[in-house]
PDB file of N, CA and C in Angstrom:
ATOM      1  N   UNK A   1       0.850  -1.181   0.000  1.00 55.00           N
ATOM      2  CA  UNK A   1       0.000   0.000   0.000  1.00 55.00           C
ATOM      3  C   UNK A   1       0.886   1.231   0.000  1.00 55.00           C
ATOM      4  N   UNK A   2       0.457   2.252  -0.804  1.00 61.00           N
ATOM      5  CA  UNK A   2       1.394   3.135  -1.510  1.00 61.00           C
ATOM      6  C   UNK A   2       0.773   4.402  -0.081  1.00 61.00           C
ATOM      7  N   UNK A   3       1.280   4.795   0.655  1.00 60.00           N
ATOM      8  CA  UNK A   3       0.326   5.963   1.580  1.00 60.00           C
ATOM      9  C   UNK A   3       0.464   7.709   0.628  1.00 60.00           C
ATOM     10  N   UNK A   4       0.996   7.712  -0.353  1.00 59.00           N
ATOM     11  CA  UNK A   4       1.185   8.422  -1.159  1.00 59.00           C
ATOM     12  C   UNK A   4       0.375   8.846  -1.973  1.00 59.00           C
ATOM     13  N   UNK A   5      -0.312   7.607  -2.922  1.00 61.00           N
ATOM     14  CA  UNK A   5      -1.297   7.849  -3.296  1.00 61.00           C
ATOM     15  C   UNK A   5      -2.802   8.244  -3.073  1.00 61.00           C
ATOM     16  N   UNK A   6      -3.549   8.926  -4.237  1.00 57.00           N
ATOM     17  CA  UNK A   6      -4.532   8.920  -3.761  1.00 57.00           C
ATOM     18  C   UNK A   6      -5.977   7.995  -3.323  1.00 57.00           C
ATOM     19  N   UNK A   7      -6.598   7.849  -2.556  1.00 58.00           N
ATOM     20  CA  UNK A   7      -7.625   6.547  -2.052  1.00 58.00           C
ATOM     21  C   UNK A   7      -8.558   6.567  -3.349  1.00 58.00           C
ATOM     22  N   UNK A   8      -9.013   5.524  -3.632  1.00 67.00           N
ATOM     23  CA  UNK A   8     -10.491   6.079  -4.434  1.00 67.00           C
ATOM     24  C   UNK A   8     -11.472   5.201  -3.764  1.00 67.00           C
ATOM     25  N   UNK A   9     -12.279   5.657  -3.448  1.00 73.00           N
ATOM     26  CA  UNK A   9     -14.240   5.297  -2.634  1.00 73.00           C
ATOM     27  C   UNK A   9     -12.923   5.528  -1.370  1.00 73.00           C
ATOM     28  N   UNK A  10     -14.294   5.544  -0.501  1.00 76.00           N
ATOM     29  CA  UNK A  10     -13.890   5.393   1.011  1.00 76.00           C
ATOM     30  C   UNK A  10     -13.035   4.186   1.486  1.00 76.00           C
ATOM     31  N   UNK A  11     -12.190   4.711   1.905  1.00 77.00           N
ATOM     32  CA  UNK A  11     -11.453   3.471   2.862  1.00 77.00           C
ATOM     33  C   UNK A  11     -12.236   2.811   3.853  1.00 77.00           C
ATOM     34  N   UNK A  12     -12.252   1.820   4.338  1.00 79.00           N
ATOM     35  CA  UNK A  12     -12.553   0.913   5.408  1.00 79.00           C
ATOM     36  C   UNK A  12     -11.671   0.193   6.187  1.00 79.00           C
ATOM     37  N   UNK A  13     -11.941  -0.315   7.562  1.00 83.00           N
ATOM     38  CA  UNK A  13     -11.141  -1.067   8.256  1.00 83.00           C
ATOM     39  C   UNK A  13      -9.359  -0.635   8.741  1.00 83.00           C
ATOM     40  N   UNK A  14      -8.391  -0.937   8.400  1.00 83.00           N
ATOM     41  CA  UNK A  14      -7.180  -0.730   8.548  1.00 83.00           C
ATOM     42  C   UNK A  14      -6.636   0.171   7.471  1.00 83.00           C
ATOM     43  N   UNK A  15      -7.522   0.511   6.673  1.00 86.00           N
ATOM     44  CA  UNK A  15      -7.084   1.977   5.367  1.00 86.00           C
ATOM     45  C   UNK A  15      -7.331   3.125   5.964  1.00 86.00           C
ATOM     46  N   UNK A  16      -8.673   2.835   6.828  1.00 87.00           N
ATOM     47  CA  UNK A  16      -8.710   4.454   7.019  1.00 87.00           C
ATOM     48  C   UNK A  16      -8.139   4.897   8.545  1.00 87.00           C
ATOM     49  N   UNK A  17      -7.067   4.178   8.941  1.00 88.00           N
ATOM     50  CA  UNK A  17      -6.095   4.648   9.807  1.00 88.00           C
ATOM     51  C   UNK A  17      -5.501   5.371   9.251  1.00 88.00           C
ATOM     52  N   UNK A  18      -5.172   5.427   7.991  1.00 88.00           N
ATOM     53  CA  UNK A  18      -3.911   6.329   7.617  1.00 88.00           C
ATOM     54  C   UNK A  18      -4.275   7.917   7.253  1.00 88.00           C
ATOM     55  N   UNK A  19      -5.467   7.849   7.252  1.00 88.00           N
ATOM     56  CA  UNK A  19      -6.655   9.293   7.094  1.00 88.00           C
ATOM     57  C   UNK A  19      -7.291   9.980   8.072  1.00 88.00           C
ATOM     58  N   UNK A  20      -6.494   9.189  10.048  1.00 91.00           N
ATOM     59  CA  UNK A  20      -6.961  10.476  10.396  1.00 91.00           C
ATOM     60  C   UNK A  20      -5.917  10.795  10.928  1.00 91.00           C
ATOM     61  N   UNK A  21      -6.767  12.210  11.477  1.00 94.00           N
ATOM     62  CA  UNK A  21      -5.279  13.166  11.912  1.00 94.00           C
ATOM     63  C   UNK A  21      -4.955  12.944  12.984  1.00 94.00           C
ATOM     64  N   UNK A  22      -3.165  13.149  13.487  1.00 96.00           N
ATOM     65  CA  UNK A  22      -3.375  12.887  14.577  1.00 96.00           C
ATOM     66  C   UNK A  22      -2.338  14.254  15.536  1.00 96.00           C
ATOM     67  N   UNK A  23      -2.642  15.559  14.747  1.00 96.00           N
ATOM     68  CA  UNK A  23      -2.036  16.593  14.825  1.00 96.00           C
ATOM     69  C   UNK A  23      -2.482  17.115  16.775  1.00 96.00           C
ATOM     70  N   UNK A  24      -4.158  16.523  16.535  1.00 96.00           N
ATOM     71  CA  UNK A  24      -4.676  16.969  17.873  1.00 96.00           C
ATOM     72  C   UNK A  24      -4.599  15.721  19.193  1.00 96.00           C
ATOM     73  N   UNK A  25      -3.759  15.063  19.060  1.00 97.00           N
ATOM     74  CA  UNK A  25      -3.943  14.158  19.947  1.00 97.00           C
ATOM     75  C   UNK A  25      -2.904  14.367  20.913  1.00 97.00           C
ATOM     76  N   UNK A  26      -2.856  14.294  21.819  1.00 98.00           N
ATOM     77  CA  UNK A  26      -1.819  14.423  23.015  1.00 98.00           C
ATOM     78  C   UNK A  26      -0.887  13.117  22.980  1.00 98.00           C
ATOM     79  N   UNK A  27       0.203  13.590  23.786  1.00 99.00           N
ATOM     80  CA  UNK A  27       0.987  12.450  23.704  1.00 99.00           C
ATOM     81  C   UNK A  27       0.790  11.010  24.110  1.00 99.00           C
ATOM     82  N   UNK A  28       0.076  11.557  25.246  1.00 99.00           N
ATOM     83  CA  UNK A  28      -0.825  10.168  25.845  1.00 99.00           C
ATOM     84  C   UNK A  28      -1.110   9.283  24.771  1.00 99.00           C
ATOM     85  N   UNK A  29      -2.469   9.807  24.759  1.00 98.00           N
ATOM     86  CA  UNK A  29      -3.193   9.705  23.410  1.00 98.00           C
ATOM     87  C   UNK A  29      -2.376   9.134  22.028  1.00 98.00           C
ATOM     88  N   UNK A  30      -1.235   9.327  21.990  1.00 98.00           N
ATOM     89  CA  UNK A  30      -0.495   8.687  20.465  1.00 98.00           C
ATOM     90  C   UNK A  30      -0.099   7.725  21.229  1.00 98.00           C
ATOM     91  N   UNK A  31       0.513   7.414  22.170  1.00 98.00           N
ATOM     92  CA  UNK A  31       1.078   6.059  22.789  1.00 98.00           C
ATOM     93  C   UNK A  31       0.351   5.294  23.465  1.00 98.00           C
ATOM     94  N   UNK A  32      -1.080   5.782  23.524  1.00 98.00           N
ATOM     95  CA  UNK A  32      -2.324   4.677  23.638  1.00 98.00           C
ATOM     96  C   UNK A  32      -2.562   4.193  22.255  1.00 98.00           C
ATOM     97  N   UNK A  33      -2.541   4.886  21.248  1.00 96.00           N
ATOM     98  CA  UNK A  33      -2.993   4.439  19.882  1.00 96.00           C
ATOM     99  C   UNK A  33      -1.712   3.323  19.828  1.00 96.00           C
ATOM    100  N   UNK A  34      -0.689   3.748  19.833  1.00 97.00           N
ATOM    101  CA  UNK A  34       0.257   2.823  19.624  1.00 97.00           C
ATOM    102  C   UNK A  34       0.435   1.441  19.965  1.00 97.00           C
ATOM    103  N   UNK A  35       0.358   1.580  21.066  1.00 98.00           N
ATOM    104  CA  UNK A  35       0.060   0.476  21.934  1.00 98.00           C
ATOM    105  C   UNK A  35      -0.858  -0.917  21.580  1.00 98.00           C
ATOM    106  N   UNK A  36      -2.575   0.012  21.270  1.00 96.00           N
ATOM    107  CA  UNK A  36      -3.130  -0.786  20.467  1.00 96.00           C
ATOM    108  C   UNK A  36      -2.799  -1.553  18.977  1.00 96.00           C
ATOM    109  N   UNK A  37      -2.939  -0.352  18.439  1.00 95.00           N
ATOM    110  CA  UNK A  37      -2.037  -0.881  17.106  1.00 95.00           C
ATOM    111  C   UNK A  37      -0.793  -1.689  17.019  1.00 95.00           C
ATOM    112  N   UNK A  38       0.214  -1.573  17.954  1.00 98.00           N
ATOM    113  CA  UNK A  38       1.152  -2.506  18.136  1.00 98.00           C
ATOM    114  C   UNK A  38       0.585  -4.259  18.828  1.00 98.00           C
ATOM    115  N   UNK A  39      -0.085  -4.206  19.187  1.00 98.00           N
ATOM    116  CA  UNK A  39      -1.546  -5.424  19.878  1.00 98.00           C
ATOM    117  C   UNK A  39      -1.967  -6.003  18.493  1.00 98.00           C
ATOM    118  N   UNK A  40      -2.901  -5.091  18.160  1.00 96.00           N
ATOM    119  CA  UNK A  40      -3.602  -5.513  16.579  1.00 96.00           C
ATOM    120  C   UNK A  40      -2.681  -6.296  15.842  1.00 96.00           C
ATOM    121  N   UNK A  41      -1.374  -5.943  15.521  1.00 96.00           N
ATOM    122  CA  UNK A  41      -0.271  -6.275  14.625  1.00 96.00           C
ATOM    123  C   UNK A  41      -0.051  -7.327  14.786  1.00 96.00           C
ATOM    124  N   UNK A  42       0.380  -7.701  16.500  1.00 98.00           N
ATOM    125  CA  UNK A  42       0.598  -8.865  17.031  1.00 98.00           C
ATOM    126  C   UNK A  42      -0.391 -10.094  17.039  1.00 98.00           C
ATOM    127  N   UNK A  43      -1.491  -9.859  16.888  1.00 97.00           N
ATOM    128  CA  UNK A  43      -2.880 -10.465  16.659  1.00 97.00           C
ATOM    129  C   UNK A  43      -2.851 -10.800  15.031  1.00 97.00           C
ATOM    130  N   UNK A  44      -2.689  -9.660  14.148  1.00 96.00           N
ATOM    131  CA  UNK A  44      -2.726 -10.036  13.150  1.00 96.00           C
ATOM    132  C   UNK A  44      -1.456 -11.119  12.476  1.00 96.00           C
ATOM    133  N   UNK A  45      -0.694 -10.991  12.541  1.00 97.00           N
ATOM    134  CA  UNK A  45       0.679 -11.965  12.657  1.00 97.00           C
ATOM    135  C   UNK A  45       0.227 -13.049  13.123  1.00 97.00           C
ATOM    136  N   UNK A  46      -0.649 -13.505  14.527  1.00 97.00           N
ATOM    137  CA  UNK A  46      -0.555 -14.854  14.572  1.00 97.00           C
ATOM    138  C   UNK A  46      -1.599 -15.486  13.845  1.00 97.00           C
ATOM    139  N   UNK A  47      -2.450 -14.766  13.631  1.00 96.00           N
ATOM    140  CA  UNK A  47      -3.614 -14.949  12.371  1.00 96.00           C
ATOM    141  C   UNK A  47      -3.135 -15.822  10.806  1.00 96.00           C
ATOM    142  N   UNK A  48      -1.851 -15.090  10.564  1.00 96.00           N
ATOM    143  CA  UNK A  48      -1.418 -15.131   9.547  1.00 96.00           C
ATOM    144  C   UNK A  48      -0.859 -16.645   9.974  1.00 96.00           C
ATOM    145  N   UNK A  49      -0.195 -16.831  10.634  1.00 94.00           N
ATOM    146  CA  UNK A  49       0.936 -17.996  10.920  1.00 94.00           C
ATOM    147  C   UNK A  49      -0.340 -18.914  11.223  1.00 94.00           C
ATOM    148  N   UNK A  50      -1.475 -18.797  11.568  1.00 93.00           N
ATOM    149  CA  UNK A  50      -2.270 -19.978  11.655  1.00 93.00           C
ATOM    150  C   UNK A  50      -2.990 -20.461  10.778  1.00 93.00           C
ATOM    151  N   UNK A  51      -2.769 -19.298   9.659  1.00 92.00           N
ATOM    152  CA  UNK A  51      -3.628 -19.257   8.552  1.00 92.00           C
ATOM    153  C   UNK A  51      -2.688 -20.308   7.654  1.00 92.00           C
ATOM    154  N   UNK A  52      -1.561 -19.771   7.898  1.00 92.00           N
ATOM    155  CA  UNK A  52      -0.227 -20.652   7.139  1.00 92.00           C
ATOM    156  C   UNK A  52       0.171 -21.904   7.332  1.00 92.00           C
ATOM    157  N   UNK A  53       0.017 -21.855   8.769  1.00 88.00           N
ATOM    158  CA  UNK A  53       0.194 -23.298   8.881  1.00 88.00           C
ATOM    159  C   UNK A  53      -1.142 -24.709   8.317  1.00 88.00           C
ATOM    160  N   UNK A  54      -2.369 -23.985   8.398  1.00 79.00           N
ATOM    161  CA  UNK A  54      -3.818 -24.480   8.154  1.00 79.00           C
ATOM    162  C   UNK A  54      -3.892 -25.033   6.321  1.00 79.00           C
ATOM    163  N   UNK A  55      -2.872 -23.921   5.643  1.00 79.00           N
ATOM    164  CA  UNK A  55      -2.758 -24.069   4.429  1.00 79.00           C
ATOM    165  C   UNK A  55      -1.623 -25.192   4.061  1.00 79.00           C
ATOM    166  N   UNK A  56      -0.477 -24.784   4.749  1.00 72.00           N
ATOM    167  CA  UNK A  56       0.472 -26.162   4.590  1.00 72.00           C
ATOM    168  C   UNK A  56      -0.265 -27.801   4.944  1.00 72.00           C
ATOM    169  N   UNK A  57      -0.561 -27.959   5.955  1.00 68.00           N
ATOM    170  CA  UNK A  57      -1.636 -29.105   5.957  1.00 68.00           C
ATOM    171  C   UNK A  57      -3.002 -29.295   5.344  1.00 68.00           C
ATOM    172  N   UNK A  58      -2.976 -28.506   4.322  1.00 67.00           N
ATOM    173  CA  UNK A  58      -4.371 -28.569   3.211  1.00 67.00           C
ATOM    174  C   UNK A  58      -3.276 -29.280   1.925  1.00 67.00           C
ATOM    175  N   UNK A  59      -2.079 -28.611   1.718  1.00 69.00           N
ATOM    176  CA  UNK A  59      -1.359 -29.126   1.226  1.00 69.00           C
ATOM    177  C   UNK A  59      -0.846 -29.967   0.827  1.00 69.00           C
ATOM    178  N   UNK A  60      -0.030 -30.728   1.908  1.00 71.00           N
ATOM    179  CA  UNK A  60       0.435 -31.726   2.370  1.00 71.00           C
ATOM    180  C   UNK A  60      -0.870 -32.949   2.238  1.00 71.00           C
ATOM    181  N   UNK A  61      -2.093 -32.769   2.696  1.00 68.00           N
ATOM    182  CA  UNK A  61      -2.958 -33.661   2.362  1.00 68.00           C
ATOM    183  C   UNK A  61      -3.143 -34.164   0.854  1.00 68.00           C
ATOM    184  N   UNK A  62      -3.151 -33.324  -0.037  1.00 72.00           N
ATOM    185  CA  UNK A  62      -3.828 -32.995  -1.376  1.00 72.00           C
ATOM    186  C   UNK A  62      -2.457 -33.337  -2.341  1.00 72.00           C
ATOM    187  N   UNK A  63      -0.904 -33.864  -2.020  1.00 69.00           N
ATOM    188  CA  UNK A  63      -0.378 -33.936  -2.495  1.00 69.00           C
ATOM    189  C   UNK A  63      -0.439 -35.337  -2.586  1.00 69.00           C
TER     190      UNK A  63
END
């Protein structure tokens, strides 16, 4: 994902993080976002690795 470019239709979900501002947020406030988002990431990663591993043994069967 290019953050450069321009969006076309509305973003959803994890796109339209990158669209808001975060000029007004206190510091707190950015290292609470962070925090989460650093969580999410970690969540999403093991998602992936279970997703991966679920696919290697779809694999491995079918061969």
């Amino acid at each position: 994902m290019d953050f450069d470019e321009p969006i076309h239709g509305k973003p959803t979900g994890a796109a339209s993080l990158v669209l808001e501002l975060l000029d007004d947020l206190s510091v707190f406030e950015l290292k609470e976002r962070l925090e989460i988002l650093q969580a999410e990431i970690a969540r999403t990663e093991k998602a992936i690795e279970s997703k991966e591993v679920g696919q290697s043994d779809a694999d491995k069967l079918f061969r």
